């Protein structure tokens, strides 16, 4: 019994010395358990915060969808912006295809040379002897040919140099004594009568008069002596 009594304090000391270690382990387990329980709760606001901007962006995108009235206005604006240049180009193309008007003007005008000076009959005849001919600016600003005779006088008519097909200026071929259009090959005889297409009509005429030594052109309104028809350029 005495030995048992003597051993008991040792056991009590061992138990008392091991209790701090046990408490420390229990504290660690409790702390880890609490951390595991708190972590999932802390992640929930992050997911909600990530979803909130996406919902806001979707709502904002829905707000910018135009209604039918806005779409109609936008389509009209686009159509108008594309139609203006198309119509402008089409108008210029159609204008180019329309045959030009003939050389008639209201009253007579003084012919002008390439430098804009008045054409003097005597100087012009000396500078452009038969059978050559040269251009002057005449009625409506169109180019006209003054024709010099063999007796060194001017014919009483001038020939409008604008082709009746598409409006090219037709040069005079001195070797063949006729006008040949360089654009599409139309040909006119010595007096400007059409002899080969695609030009549909003869070159327009204008009267030539010598007024105080200057060459004056005036509209030709009589019958065309080349075709015995009324002038188409009236």
PDB file of C-alpha atoms in Angstrom:
ATOM      1  CA  UNK A   1       0.000   0.000   0.000  1.00  0.00           C
ATOM      2  CA  UNK A   2       2.858   2.294   0.802  1.00  0.00           C
ATOM      3  CA  UNK A   3       4.398   1.543  -2.594  1.00  0.00           C
ATOM      4  CA  UNK A   4       1.096   2.266  -4.287  1.00  0.00           C
ATOM      5  CA  UNK A   5       0.858   5.559  -2.549  1.00  0.00           C
ATOM      6  CA  UNK A   6       4.358   6.402  -3.560  1.00  0.00           C
ATOM      7  CA  UNK A   7       3.646   5.652  -7.270  1.00  0.00           C
ATOM      8  CA  UNK A   8       0.487   7.682  -7.508  1.00  0.00           C
ATOM      9  CA  UNK A   9       2.129  11.139  -7.465  1.00  0.00           C
ATOM     10  CA  UNK A  10       4.256  10.164 -10.422  1.00  0.00           C
ATOM     11  CA  UNK A  11       1.200   9.196 -12.434  1.00  0.00           C
ATOM     12  CA  UNK A  12      -0.457  12.429 -11.495  1.00  0.00           C
ATOM     13  CA  UNK A  13       2.609  14.352 -12.623  1.00  0.00           C
ATOM     14  CA  UNK A  14       2.702  12.491 -15.925  1.00  0.00           C
ATOM     15  CA  UNK A  15      -0.952  13.196 -16.538  1.00  0.00           C
ATOM     16  CA  UNK A  16      -0.530  16.818 -15.593  1.00  0.00           C
ATOM     17  CA  UNK A  17       2.555  17.180 -17.809  1.00  0.00           C
ATOM     18  CA  UNK A  18       0.806  15.661 -20.863  1.00  0.00           C
ATOM     19  CA  UNK A  19      -2.319  17.821 -20.581  1.00  0.00           C
ATOM     20  CA  UNK A  20      -0.725  20.980 -22.139  1.00  0.00           C
ATOM     21  CA  UNK A  21       0.267  19.083 -25.249  1.00  0.00           C
ATOM     22  CA  UNK A  22      -3.219  17.710 -25.587  1.00  0.00           C
ATOM     23  CA  UNK A  23      -4.722  21.122 -25.215  1.00  0.00           C
ATOM     24  CA  UNK A  24      -2.360  22.511 -27.866  1.00  0.00           C
ATOM     25  CA  UNK A  25      -3.372  19.811 -30.361  1.00  0.00           C
ATOM     26  CA  UNK A  26      -7.031  20.391 -29.691  1.00  0.00           C
ATOM     27  CA  UNK A  27      -6.583  24.097 -30.266  1.00  0.00           C
ATOM     28  CA  UNK A  28      -4.909  23.454 -33.623  1.00  0.00           C
ATOM     29  CA  UNK A  29      -7.718  21.149 -34.705  1.00  0.00           C
ATOM     30  CA  UNK A  30     -10.324  23.689 -33.680  1.00  0.00           C
ATOM     31  CA  UNK A  31      -8.569  26.469 -35.563  1.00  0.00           C
ATOM     32  CA  UNK A  32      -8.301  24.420 -38.767  1.00  0.00           C
ATOM     33  CA  UNK A  33     -11.933  23.393 -38.523  1.00  0.00           C
ATOM     34  CA  UNK A  34     -13.005  27.009 -38.113  1.00  0.00           C
ATOM     35  CA  UNK A  35     -10.908  28.044 -41.132  1.00  0.00           C
ATOM     36  CA  UNK A  36     -12.515  25.365 -43.272  1.00  0.00           C
ATOM     37  CA  UNK A  37     -15.947  26.520 -42.241  1.00  0.00           C
ATOM     38  CA  UNK A  38     -15.284  30.243 -42.914  1.00  0.00           C
ATOM     39  CA  UNK A  39     -13.583  29.898 -46.368  1.00  0.00           C
ATOM     40  CA  UNK A  40     -16.664  28.904 -48.402  1.00  0.00           C
ATOM     41  CA  UNK A  41     -18.665  31.779 -46.934  1.00  0.00           C
ATOM     42  CA  UNK A  42     -15.973  34.277 -47.987  1.00  0.00           C
ATOM     43  CA  UNK A  43     -16.047  33.164 -51.657  1.00  0.00           C
ATOM     44  CA  UNK A  44     -19.731  33.797 -52.202  1.00  0.00           C
ATOM     45  CA  UNK A  45     -19.512  37.631 -52.524  1.00  0.00           C
ATOM     46  CA  UNK A  46     -16.742  37.259 -55.149  1.00  0.00           C
ATOM     47  CA  UNK A  47     -18.994  35.183 -57.422  1.00  0.00           C
ATOM     48  CA  UNK A  48     -21.859  37.600 -56.992  1.00  0.00           C
ATOM     49  CA  UNK A  49     -19.588  40.563 -57.671  1.00  0.00           C
ATOM     50  CA  UNK A  50     -18.365  38.929 -60.924  1.00  0.00           C
ATOM     51  CA  UNK A  51     -21.891  38.244 -62.097  1.00  0.00           C
ATOM     52  CA  UNK A  52     -23.120  41.785 -61.401  1.00  0.00           C
ATOM     53  CA  UNK A  53     -21.080  43.580 -64.184  1.00  0.00           C
ATOM     54  CA  UNK A  54     -22.142  40.970 -66.743  1.00  0.00           C
ATOM     55  CA  UNK A  55     -25.801  41.540 -65.943  1.00  0.00           C
ATOM     56  CA  UNK A  56     -25.297  45.316 -66.082  1.00  0.00           C
ATOM     57  CA  UNK A  57     -23.556  45.097 -69.468  1.00  0.00           C
ATOM     58  CA  UNK A  58     -26.337  42.931 -70.896  1.00  0.00           C
ATOM     59  CA  UNK A  59     -28.919  45.405 -69.695  1.00  0.00           C
ATOM     60  CA  UNK A  60     -26.949  48.305 -71.177  1.00  0.00           C
ATOM     61  CA  UNK A  61     -26.657  46.496 -74.513  1.00  0.00           C
ATOM     62  CA  UNK A  62     -30.420  45.968 -74.568  1.00  0.00           C
ATOM     63  CA  UNK A  63     -30.950  49.691 -73.978  1.00  0.00           C
ATOM     64  CA  UNK A  64     -28.949  50.635 -77.161  1.00  0.00           C
ATOM     65  CA  UNK A  65     -30.949  48.458 -79.571  1.00  0.00           C
ATOM     66  CA  UNK A  66     -32.594  50.975 -81.994  1.00  0.00           C
ATOM     67  CA  UNK A  67     -36.321  50.800 -82.606  1.00  0.00           C
ATOM     68  CA  UNK A  68     -37.924  50.665 -86.058  1.00  0.00           C
ATOM     69  CA  UNK A  69     -38.138  54.443 -86.394  1.00  0.00           C
ATOM     70  CA  UNK A  70     -34.440  54.886 -85.733  1.00  0.00           C
ATOM     71  CA  UNK A  71     -33.595  52.097 -88.135  1.00  0.00           C
ATOM     72  CA  UNK A  72     -35.717  53.691 -90.841  1.00  0.00           C
ATOM     73  CA  UNK A  73     -33.982  57.048 -90.362  1.00  0.00           C
ATOM     74  CA  UNK A  74     -30.552  55.428 -90.462  1.00  0.00           C
ATOM     75  CA  UNK A  75     -31.449  53.556 -93.674  1.00  0.00           C
ATOM     76  CA  UNK A  76     -32.671  56.761 -95.308  1.00  0.00           C
ATOM     77  CA  UNK A  77     -29.474  58.585 -94.362  1.00  0.00           C
ATOM     78  CA  UNK A  78     -27.333  55.796 -95.801  1.00  0.00           C
ATOM     79  CA  UNK A  79     -29.440  55.643 -98.956  1.00  0.00           C
ATOM     80  CA  UNK A  80     -29.203  59.398 -99.465  1.00  0.00           C
ATOM     81  CA  UNK A  81     -25.453  59.427 -98.905  1.00  0.00           C
ATOM     82  CA  UNK A  82     -24.948  56.690-101.484  1.00  0.00           C
ATOM     83  CA  UNK A  83     -27.506  58.053-103.946  1.00  0.00           C
ATOM     84  CA  UNK A  84     -26.066  61.558-104.364  1.00  0.00           C
ATOM     85  CA  UNK A  85     -22.727  60.513-105.947  1.00  0.00           C
ATOM     86  CA  UNK A  86     -24.451  57.853-108.052  1.00  0.00           C
ATOM     87  CA  UNK A  87     -26.936  60.361-109.458  1.00  0.00           C
ATOM     88  CA  UNK A  88     -24.144  62.882-110.057  1.00  0.00           C
ATOM     89  CA  UNK A  89     -22.120  60.353-112.062  1.00  0.00           C
ATOM     90  CA  UNK A  90     -25.185  59.135-113.958  1.00  0.00           C
ATOM     91  CA  UNK A  91     -26.159  62.718-114.851  1.00  0.00           C
ATOM     92  CA  UNK A  92     -22.710  63.463-116.235  1.00  0.00           C
ATOM     93  CA  UNK A  93     -22.726  60.245-118.247  1.00  0.00           C
ATOM     94  CA  UNK A  94     -26.169  60.985-119.728  1.00  0.00           C
ATOM     95  CA  UNK A  95     -25.137  64.560-120.520  1.00  0.00           C
ATOM     96  CA  UNK A  96     -22.106  63.212-122.357  1.00  0.00           C
ATOM     97  CA  UNK A  97     -24.310  60.921-124.475  1.00  0.00           C
ATOM     98  CA  UNK A  98     -26.779  63.648-125.504  1.00  0.00           C
ATOM     99  CA  UNK A  99     -25.827  65.105-128.896  1.00  0.00           C
ATOM    100  CA  UNK A 100     -24.729  68.750-128.639  1.00  0.00           C
ATOM    101  CA  UNK A 101     -26.824  71.582-129.938  1.00  0.00           C
ATOM    102  CA  UNK A 102     -25.858  73.286-133.122  1.00  0.00           C
ATOM    103  CA  UNK A 103     -24.219  76.627-133.368  1.00  0.00           C
ATOM    104  CA  UNK A 104     -27.123  79.047-133.452  1.00  0.00           C
ATOM    105  CA  UNK A 105     -27.081  82.137-131.265  1.00  0.00           C
ATOM    106  CA  UNK A 106     -29.338  85.164-131.163  1.00  0.00           C
ATOM    107  CA  UNK A 107     -27.194  87.848-132.813  1.00  0.00           C
ATOM    108  CA  UNK A 108     -23.899  87.808-134.651  1.00  0.00           C
ATOM    109  CA  UNK A 109     -20.636  87.490-132.744  1.00  0.00           C
ATOM    110  CA  UNK A 110     -17.123  88.425-133.754  1.00  0.00           C
ATOM    111  CA  UNK A 111     -14.937  85.379-134.327  1.00  0.00           C
ATOM    112  CA  UNK A 112     -11.943  85.045-132.016  1.00  0.00           C
ATOM    113  CA  UNK A 113      -8.680  83.224-132.482  1.00  0.00           C
ATOM    114  CA  UNK A 114      -6.862  80.940-130.048  1.00  0.00           C
ATOM    115  CA  UNK A 115      -5.495  83.947-128.147  1.00  0.00           C
ATOM    116  CA  UNK A 116      -8.925  85.534-127.781  1.00  0.00           C
ATOM    117  CA  UNK A 117      -8.268  88.335-130.278  1.00  0.00           C
ATOM    118  CA  UNK A 118     -10.776  89.383-132.931  1.00  0.00           C
ATOM    119  CA  UNK A 119     -10.227  87.636-136.253  1.00  0.00           C
ATOM    120  CA  UNK A 120      -9.344  90.055-139.048  1.00  0.00           C
ATOM    121  CA  UNK A 121     -10.434  88.684-142.428  1.00  0.00           C
ATOM    122  CA  UNK A 122      -7.376  89.729-144.475  1.00  0.00           C
ATOM    123  CA  UNK A 123      -4.837  88.404-141.957  1.00  0.00           C
ATOM    124  CA  UNK A 124      -6.773  85.169-141.553  1.00  0.00           C
ATOM    125  CA  UNK A 125      -6.873  84.503-145.290  1.00  0.00           C
ATOM    126  CA  UNK A 126      -3.145  85.145-145.621  1.00  0.00           C
ATOM    127  CA  UNK A 127      -2.350  82.830-142.711  1.00  0.00           C
ATOM    128  CA  UNK A 128      -4.668  80.001-143.848  1.00  0.00           C
ATOM    129  CA  UNK A 129      -4.600  79.752-147.665  1.00  0.00           C
ATOM    130  CA  UNK A 130      -6.740  77.306-149.664  1.00  0.00           C
ATOM    131  CA  UNK A 131      -7.378  74.379-149.125  1.00  0.00           C
ATOM    132  CA  UNK A 132      -6.371  74.579-145.488  1.00  0.00           C
ATOM    133  CA  UNK A 133      -8.709  75.811-142.810  1.00  0.00           C
ATOM    134  CA  UNK A 134      -8.409  76.629-139.140  1.00  0.00           C
ATOM    135  CA  UNK A 135     -10.661  76.984-136.119  1.00  0.00           C
ATOM    136  CA  UNK A 136     -12.100  80.102-134.522  1.00  0.00           C
ATOM    137  CA  UNK A 137     -14.357  80.606-131.548  1.00  0.00           C
ATOM    138  CA  UNK A 138     -17.835  81.356-132.815  1.00  0.00           C
ATOM    139  CA  UNK A 139     -21.485  81.055-131.804  1.00  0.00           C
ATOM    140  CA  UNK A 140     -22.126  79.750-128.279  1.00  0.00           C
ATOM    141  CA  UNK A 141     -18.377  79.494-127.849  1.00  0.00           C
ATOM    142  CA  UNK A 142     -18.208  76.499-130.195  1.00  0.00           C
ATOM    143  CA  UNK A 143     -15.273  75.918-132.506  1.00  0.00           C
ATOM    144  CA  UNK A 144     -16.002  76.837-136.146  1.00  0.00           C
ATOM    145  CA  UNK A 145     -14.019  76.401-139.338  1.00  0.00           C
ATOM    146  CA  UNK A 146     -13.526  79.426-141.583  1.00  0.00           C
ATOM    147  CA  UNK A 147     -13.082  78.257-145.174  1.00  0.00           C
ATOM    148  CA  UNK A 148     -10.836  80.123-147.595  1.00  0.00           C
ATOM    149  CA  UNK A 149     -11.606  79.978-151.325  1.00  0.00           C
ATOM    150  CA  UNK A 150      -9.067  79.667-154.117  1.00  0.00           C
ATOM    151  CA  UNK A 151      -9.578  83.343-154.971  1.00  0.00           C
ATOM    152  CA  UNK A 152      -8.445  84.253-151.435  1.00  0.00           C
ATOM    153  CA  UNK A 153     -11.832  85.154-150.077  1.00  0.00           C
ATOM    154  CA  UNK A 154     -13.904  83.561-147.371  1.00  0.00           C
ATOM    155  CA  UNK A 155     -16.911  81.348-147.951  1.00  0.00           C
ATOM    156  CA  UNK A 156     -20.121  82.896-146.686  1.00  0.00           C
ATOM    157  CA  UNK A 157     -20.610  80.051-144.207  1.00  0.00           C
ATOM    158  CA  UNK A 158     -18.605  78.556-141.391  1.00  0.00           C
ATOM    159  CA  UNK A 159     -18.776  74.930-140.272  1.00  0.00           C
ATOM    160  CA  UNK A 160     -19.311  74.029-136.631  1.00  0.00           C
ATOM    161  CA  UNK A 161     -16.544  71.602-135.659  1.00  0.00           C
ATOM    162  CA  UNK A 162     -18.543  69.771-132.959  1.00  0.00           C
ATOM    163  CA  UNK A 163     -19.316  66.202-134.018  1.00  0.00           C
ATOM    164  CA  UNK A 164     -23.029  65.386-134.010  1.00  0.00           C
ATOM    165  CA  UNK A 165     -22.366  61.979-132.465  1.00  0.00           C
ATOM    166  CA  UNK A 166     -20.851  62.626-129.039  1.00  0.00           C
ATOM    167  CA  UNK A 167     -19.501  66.145-129.274  1.00  0.00           C
ATOM    168  CA  UNK A 168     -15.843  65.621-130.180  1.00  0.00           C
ATOM    169  CA  UNK A 169     -14.083  68.379-132.111  1.00  0.00           C
ATOM    170  CA  UNK A 170     -13.607  67.063-135.648  1.00  0.00           C
ATOM    171  CA  UNK A 171     -10.280  67.874-137.357  1.00  0.00           C
ATOM    172  CA  UNK A 172     -10.026  68.584-141.083  1.00  0.00           C
ATOM    173  CA  UNK A 173      -7.988  66.047-143.031  1.00  0.00           C
ATOM    174  CA  UNK A 174      -6.240  68.124-145.683  1.00  0.00           C
ATOM    175  CA  UNK A 175      -4.987  65.094-147.606  1.00  0.00           C
ATOM    176  CA  UNK A 176      -8.498  63.647-148.019  1.00  0.00           C
ATOM    177  CA  UNK A 177     -10.297  67.018-148.005  1.00  0.00           C
ATOM    178  CA  UNK A 178     -12.843  65.883-145.423  1.00  0.00           C
ATOM    179  CA  UNK A 179     -13.498  65.914-141.723  1.00  0.00           C
ATOM    180  CA  UNK A 180     -12.736  62.707-139.822  1.00  0.00           C
ATOM    181  CA  UNK A 181     -13.728  62.369-136.174  1.00  0.00           C
ATOM    182  CA  UNK A 182     -10.964  60.777-134.082  1.00  0.00           C
ATOM    183  CA  UNK A 183     -13.389  59.468-131.448  1.00  0.00           C
ATOM    184  CA  UNK A 184     -15.577  57.010-133.373  1.00  0.00           C
ATOM    185  CA  UNK A 185     -14.656  57.481-137.019  1.00  0.00           C
ATOM    186  CA  UNK A 186     -17.530  59.627-138.269  1.00  0.00           C
ATOM    187  CA  UNK A 187     -16.727  61.402-141.545  1.00  0.00           C
ATOM    188  CA  UNK A 188     -18.006  64.590-143.207  1.00  0.00           C
ATOM    189  CA  UNK A 189     -17.318  65.897-146.693  1.00  0.00           C
ATOM    190  CA  UNK A 190     -15.657  69.176-147.690  1.00  0.00           C
ATOM    191  CA  UNK A 191     -18.784  71.163-146.725  1.00  0.00           C
ATOM    192  CA  UNK A 192     -19.474  69.293-143.493  1.00  0.00           C
ATOM    193  CA  UNK A 193     -22.179  66.925-144.780  1.00  0.00           C
ATOM    194  CA  UNK A 194     -22.156  63.563-142.989  1.00  0.00           C
ATOM    195  CA  UNK A 195     -21.002  60.720-145.260  1.00  0.00           C
ATOM    196  CA  UNK A 196     -20.201  58.056-142.655  1.00  0.00           C
ATOM    197  CA  UNK A 197     -21.606  57.208-139.244  1.00  0.00           C
ATOM    198  CA  UNK A 198     -22.093  56.785-136.426  1.00  0.00           C
ATOM    199  CA  UNK A 199     -22.793  60.528-136.543  1.00  0.00           C
ATOM    200  CA  UNK A 200     -26.492  60.947-137.427  1.00  0.00           C
ATOM    201  CA  UNK A 201     -26.411  64.525-138.741  1.00  0.00           C
ATOM    202  CA  UNK A 202     -24.269  66.912-140.732  1.00  0.00           C
ATOM    203  CA  UNK A 203     -22.174  69.585-139.030  1.00  0.00           C
ATOM    204  CA  UNK A 204     -24.030  72.767-138.171  1.00  0.00           C
ATOM    205  CA  UNK A 205     -23.600  75.924-140.264  1.00  0.00           C
ATOM    206  CA  UNK A 206     -23.211  79.622-139.458  1.00  0.00           C
ATOM    207  CA  UNK A 207     -23.239  82.700-141.662  1.00  0.00           C
ATOM    208  CA  UNK A 208     -19.932  84.549-142.211  1.00  0.00           C
ATOM    209  CA  UNK A 209     -19.809  88.310-142.782  1.00  0.00           C
ATOM    210  CA  UNK A 210     -16.992  90.831-143.087  1.00  0.00           C
ATOM    211  CA  UNK A 211     -17.843  93.783-140.835  1.00  0.00           C
ATOM    212  CA  UNK A 212     -15.210  96.515-140.789  1.00  0.00           C
ATOM    213  CA  UNK A 213     -12.544  93.993-141.621  1.00  0.00           C
ATOM    214  CA  UNK A 214     -13.573  91.618-138.804  1.00  0.00           C
ATOM    215  CA  UNK A 215     -15.127  88.219-139.291  1.00  0.00           C
ATOM    216  CA  UNK A 216     -18.603  88.072-137.769  1.00  0.00           C
ATOM    217  CA  UNK A 217     -20.628  84.852-137.404  1.00  0.00           C
ATOM    218  CA  UNK A 218     -24.421  84.796-137.224  1.00  0.00           C
ATOM    219  CA  UNK A 219     -27.003  81.973-136.949  1.00  0.00           C
ATOM    220  CA  UNK A 220     -27.951  79.996-140.054  1.00  0.00           C
ATOM    221  CA  UNK A 221     -31.741  79.712-140.129  1.00  0.00           C
ATOM    222  CA  UNK A 222     -32.352  78.980-143.800  1.00  0.00           C
ATOM    223  CA  UNK A 223     -32.596  75.601-145.494  1.00  0.00           C
ATOM    224  CA  UNK A 224     -29.429  73.526-145.323  1.00  0.00           C
ATOM    225  CA  UNK A 225     -28.084  73.722-148.902  1.00  0.00           C
ATOM    226  CA  UNK A 226     -26.266  70.391-148.440  1.00  0.00           C
ATOM    227  CA  UNK A 227     -29.397  68.358-147.676  1.00  0.00           C
ATOM    228  CA  UNK A 228     -32.233  70.678-148.797  1.00  0.00           C
ATOM    229  CA  UNK A 229     -33.733  70.219-145.348  1.00  0.00           C
ATOM    230  CA  UNK A 230     -34.545  72.613-142.533  1.00  0.00           C
ATOM    231  CA  UNK A 231     -31.545  73.089-140.225  1.00  0.00           C
ATOM    232  CA  UNK A 232     -31.650  70.622-137.349  1.00  0.00           C
ATOM    233  CA  UNK A 233     -29.701  73.004-135.089  1.00  0.00           C
ATOM    234  CA  UNK A 234     -32.435  75.654-134.925  1.00  0.00           C
TER     235      UNK A 234
END
